[in-house]
PDB file of C-alpha atoms and ligand atoms in Angstrom:
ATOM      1  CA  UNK A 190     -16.324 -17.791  46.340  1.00 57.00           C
ATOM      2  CA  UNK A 191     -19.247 -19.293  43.729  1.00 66.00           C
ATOM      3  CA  UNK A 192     -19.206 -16.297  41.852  1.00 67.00           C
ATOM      4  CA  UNK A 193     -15.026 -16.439  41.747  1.00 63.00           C
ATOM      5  CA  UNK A 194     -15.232 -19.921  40.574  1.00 71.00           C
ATOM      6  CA  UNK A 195     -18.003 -18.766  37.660  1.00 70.00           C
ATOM      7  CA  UNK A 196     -16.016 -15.687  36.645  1.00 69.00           C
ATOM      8  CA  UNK A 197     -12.818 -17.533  36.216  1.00 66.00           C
ATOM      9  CA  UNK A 198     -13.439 -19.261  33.076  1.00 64.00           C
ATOM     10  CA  UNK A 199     -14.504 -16.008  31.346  1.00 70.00           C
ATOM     11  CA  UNK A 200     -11.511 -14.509  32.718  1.00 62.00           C
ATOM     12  CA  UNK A 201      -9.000 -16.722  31.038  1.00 62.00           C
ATOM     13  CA  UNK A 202     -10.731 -16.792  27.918  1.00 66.00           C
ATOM     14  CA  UNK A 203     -10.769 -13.102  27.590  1.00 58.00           C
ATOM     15  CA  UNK A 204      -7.007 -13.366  28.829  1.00 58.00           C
ATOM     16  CA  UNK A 205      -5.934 -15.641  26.482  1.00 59.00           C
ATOM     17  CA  UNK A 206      -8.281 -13.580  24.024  1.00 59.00           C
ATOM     18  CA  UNK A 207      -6.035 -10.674  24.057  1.00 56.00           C
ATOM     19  CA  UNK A 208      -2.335 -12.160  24.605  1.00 54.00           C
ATOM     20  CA  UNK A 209      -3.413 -14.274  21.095  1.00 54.00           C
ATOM     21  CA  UNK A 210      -4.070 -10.991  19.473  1.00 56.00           C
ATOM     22  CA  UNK A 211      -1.228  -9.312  20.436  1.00 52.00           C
ATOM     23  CA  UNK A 212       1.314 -11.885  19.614  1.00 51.00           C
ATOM     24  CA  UNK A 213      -0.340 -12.368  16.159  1.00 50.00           C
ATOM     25  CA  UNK A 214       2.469 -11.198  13.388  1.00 50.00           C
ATOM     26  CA  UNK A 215       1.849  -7.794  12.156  1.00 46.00           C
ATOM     27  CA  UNK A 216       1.810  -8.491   8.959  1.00 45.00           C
ATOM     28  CA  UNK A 217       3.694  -6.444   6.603  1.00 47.00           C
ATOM     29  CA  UNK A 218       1.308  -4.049   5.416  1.00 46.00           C
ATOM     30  CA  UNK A 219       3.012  -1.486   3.102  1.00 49.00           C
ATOM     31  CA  UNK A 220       0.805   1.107   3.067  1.00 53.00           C
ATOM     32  CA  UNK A 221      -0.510   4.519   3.131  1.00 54.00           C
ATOM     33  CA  UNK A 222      -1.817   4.471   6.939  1.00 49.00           C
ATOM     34  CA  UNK A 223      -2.801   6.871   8.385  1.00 47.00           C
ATOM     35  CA  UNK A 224      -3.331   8.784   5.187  1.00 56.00           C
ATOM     36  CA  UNK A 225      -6.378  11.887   5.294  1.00 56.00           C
ATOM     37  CA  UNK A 226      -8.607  12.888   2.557  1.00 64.00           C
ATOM     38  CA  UNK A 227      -7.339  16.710   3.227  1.00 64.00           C
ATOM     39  CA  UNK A 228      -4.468  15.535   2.158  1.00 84.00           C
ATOM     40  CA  UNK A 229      -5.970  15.198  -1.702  1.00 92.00           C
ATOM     41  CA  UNK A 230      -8.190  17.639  -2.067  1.00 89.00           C
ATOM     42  CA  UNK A 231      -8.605  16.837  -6.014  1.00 92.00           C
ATOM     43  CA  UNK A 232      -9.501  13.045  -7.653  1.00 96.00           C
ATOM     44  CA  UNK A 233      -6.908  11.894  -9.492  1.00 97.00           C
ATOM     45  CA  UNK A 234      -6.948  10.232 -12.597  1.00 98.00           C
ATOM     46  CA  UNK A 235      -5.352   6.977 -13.579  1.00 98.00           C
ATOM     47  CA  UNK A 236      -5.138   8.140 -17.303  1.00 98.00           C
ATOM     48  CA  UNK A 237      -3.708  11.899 -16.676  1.00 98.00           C
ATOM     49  CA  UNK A 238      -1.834  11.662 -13.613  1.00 98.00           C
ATOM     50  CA  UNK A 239      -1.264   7.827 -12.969  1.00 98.00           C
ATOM     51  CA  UNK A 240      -0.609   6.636 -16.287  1.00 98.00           C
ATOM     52  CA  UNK A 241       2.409   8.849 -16.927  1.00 98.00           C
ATOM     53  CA  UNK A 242       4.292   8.312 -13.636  1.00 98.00           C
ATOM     54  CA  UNK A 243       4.632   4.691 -14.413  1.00 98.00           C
ATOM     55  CA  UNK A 244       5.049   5.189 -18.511  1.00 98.00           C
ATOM     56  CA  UNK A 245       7.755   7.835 -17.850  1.00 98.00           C
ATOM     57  CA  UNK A 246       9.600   5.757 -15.311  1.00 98.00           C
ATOM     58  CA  UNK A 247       8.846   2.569 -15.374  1.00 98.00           C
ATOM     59  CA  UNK A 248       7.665   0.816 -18.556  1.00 98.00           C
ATOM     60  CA  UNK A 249      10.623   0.910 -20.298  1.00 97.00           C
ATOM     61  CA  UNK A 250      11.555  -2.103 -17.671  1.00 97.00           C
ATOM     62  CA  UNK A 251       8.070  -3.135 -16.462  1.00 98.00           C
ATOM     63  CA  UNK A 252       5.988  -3.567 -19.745  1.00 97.00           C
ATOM     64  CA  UNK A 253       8.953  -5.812 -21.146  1.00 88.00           C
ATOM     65  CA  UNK A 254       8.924  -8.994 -19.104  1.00 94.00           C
ATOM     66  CA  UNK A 255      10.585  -6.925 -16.323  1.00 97.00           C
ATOM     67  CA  UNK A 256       8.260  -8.433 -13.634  1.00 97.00           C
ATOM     68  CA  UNK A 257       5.946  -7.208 -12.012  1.00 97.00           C
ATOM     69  CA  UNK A 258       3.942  -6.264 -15.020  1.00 97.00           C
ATOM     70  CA  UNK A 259       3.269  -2.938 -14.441  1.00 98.00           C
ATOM     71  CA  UNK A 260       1.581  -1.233 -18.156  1.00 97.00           C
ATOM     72  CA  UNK A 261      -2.099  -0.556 -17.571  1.00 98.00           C
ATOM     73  CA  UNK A 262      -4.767  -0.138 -14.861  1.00 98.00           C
ATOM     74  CA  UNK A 263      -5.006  -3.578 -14.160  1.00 98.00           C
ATOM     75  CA  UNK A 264      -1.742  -4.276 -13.889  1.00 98.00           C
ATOM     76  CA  UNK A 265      -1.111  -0.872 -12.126  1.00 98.00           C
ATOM     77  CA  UNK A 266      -3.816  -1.631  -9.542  1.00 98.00           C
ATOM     78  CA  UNK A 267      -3.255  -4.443  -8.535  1.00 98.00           C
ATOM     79  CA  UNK A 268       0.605  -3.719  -7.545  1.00 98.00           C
ATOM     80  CA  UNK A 269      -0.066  -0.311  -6.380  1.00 98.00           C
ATOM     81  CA  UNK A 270       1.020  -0.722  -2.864  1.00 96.00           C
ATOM     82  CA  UNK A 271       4.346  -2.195  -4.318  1.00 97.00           C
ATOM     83  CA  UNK A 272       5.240   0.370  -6.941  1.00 98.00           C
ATOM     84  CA  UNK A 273       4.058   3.005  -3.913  1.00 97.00           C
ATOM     85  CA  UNK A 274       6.493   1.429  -1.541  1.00 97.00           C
ATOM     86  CA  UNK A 275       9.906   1.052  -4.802  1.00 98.00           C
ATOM     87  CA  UNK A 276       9.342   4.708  -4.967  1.00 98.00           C
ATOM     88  CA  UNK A 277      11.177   5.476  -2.024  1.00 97.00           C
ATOM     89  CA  UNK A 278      12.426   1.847  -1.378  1.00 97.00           C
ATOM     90  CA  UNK A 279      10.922   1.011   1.621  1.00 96.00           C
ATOM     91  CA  UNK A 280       9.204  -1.996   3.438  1.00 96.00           C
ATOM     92  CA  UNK A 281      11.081  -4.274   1.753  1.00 96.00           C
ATOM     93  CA  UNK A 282      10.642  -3.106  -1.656  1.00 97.00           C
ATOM     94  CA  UNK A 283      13.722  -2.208  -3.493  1.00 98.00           C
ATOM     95  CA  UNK A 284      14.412   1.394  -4.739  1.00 98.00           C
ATOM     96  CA  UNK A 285      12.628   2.495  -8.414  1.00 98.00           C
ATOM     97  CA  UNK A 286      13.220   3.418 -11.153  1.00 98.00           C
ATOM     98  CA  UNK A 287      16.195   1.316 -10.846  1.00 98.00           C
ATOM     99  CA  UNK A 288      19.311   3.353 -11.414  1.00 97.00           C
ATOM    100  CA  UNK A 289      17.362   6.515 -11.973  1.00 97.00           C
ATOM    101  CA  UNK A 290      15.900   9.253 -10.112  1.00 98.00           C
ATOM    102  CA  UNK A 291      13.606   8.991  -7.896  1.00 98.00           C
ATOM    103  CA  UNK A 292       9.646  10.361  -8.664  1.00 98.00           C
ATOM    104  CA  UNK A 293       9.122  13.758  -7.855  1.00 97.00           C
ATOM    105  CA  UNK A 294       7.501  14.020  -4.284  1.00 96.00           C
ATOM    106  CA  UNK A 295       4.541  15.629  -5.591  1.00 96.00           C
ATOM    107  CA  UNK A 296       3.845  12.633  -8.049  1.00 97.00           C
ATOM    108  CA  UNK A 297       4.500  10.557  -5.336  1.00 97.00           C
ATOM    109  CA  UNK A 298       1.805  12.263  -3.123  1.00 96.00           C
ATOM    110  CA  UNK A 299      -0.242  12.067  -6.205  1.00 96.00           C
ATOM    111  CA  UNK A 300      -0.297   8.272  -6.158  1.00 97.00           C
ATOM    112  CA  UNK A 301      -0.937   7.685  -3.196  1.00 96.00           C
ATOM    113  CA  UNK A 302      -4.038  10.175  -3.039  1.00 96.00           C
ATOM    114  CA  UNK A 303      -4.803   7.807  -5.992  1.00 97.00           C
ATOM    115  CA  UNK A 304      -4.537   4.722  -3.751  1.00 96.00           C
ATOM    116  CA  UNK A 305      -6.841   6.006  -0.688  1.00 94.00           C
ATOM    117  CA  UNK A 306      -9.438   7.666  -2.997  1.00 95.00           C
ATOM    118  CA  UNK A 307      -9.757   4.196  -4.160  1.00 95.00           C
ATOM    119  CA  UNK A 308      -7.610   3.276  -7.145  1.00 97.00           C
ATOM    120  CA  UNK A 309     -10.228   4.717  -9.396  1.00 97.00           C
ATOM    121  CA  UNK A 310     -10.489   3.701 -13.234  1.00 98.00           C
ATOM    122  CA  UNK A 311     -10.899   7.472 -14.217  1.00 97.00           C
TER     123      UNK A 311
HETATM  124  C1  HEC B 647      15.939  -0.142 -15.713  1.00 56.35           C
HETATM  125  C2  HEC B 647      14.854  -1.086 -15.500  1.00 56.35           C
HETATM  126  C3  HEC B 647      13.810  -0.763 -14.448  1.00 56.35           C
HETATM  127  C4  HEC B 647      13.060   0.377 -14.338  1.00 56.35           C
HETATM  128  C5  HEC B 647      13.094   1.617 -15.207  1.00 56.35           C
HETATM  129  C6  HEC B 647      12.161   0.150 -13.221  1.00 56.35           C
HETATM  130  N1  HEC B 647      12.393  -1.089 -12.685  1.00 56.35           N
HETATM  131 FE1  HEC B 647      11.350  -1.948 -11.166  1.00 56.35          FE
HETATM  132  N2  HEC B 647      12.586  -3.541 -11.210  1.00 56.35           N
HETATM  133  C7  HEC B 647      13.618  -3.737 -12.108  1.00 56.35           C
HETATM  134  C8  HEC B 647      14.325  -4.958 -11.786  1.00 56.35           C
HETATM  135  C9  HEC B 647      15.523  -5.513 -12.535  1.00 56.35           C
HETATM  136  C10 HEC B 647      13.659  -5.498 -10.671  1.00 56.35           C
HETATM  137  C11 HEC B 647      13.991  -6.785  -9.936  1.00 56.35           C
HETATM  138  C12 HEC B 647      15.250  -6.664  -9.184  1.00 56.35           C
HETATM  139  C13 HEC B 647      15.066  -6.172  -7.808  1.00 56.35           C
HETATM  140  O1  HEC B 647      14.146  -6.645  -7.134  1.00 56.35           O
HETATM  141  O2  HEC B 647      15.864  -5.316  -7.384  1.00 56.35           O
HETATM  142  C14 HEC B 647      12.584  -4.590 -10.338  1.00 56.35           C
HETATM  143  C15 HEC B 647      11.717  -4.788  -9.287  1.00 56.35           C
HETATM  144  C16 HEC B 647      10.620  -3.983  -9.035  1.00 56.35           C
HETATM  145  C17 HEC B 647       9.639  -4.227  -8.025  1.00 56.35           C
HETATM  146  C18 HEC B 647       9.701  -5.330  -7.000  1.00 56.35           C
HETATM  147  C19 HEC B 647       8.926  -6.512  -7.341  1.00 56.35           C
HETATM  148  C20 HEC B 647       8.866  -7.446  -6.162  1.00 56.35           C
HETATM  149  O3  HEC B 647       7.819  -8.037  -5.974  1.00 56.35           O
HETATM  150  O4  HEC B 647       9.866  -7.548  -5.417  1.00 56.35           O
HETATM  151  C21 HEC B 647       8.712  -3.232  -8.100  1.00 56.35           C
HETATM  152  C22 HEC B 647       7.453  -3.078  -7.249  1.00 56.35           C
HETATM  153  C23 HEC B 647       9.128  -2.360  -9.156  1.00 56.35           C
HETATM  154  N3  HEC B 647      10.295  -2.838  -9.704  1.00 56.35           N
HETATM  155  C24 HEC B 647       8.460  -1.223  -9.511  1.00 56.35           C
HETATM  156  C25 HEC B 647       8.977  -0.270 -10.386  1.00 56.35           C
HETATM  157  C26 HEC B 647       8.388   1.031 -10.577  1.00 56.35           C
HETATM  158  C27 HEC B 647       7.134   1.529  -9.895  1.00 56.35           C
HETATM  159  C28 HEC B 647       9.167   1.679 -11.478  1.00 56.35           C
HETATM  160  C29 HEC B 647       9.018   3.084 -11.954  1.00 56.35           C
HETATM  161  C30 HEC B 647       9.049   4.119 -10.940  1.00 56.35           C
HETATM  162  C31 HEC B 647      10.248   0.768 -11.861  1.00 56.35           C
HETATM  163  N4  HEC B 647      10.104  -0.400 -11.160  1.00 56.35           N
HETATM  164  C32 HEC B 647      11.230   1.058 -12.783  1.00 56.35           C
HETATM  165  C33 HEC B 647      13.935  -2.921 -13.174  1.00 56.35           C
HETATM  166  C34 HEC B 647      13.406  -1.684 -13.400  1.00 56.35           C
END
């Protein structure tokens, strides 16, 4: 019965432990999850195969107040979850290029290959 009594504490703790985690809001991560390196065999680089994706489609909105800024790696960077998500208009993102076509799959795959190999300034 002693040892119940000692254990019990513990018990809730690690209860209540868990339950917190699990009700804790999943936030809205856009993302690139389970994403594998044999996926991108090459490294991609922001000035030959980044650059242009957004230049062809999107600067002509996006580098002329349209916001978010989206014109060089900075700017690129740090939205690149974003501008991965308009592509195909999902978690919440709307669709891009707006009222064009959408990016080619295989740029698409490029940027986010991009993204996991860790947004480099190449
Ligand atoms: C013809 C102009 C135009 C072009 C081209 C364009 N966009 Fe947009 N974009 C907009 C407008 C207008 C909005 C804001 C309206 C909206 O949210 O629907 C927007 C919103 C966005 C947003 C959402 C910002 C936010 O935080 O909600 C992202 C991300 C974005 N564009 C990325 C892109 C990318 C990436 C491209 C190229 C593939 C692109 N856009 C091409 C006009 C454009």
């Amino acid at each position: 019965m002693k040892k119940v009594t000692l254990i019990l504490p513990f018990l809730i703790l690690g209860l209540s432990f868990i339950l917190i985690n699990c009700t804790k809001d999943k936030t809205t991560a856009p993302i690139v999850s389970n994403f594998i390196t044999a996926d991108c065999p090459d490294t991609i680089k922001f000035v030959k195969d980044i650059m242009p994706i957004i230049s062809d489609n999107c600067t002509s909105c996006h580098a002329n107040g349209q916001s978010p800024q989206i014109s060089d790696y900075a700017t690129v960077s740090a939205n690149a979850e974003k501008i991965l998500n308009s592509f195909t208009g999902s978690n919440g993102l709307p669709f891009m290029p707006q009222g064009g076509n959408a990016v080619n799959d295989s740029l698409i795959q490029k940027f986010k290959c991009w993204i996991s190999q860790g947004k480099l300034n190449n």
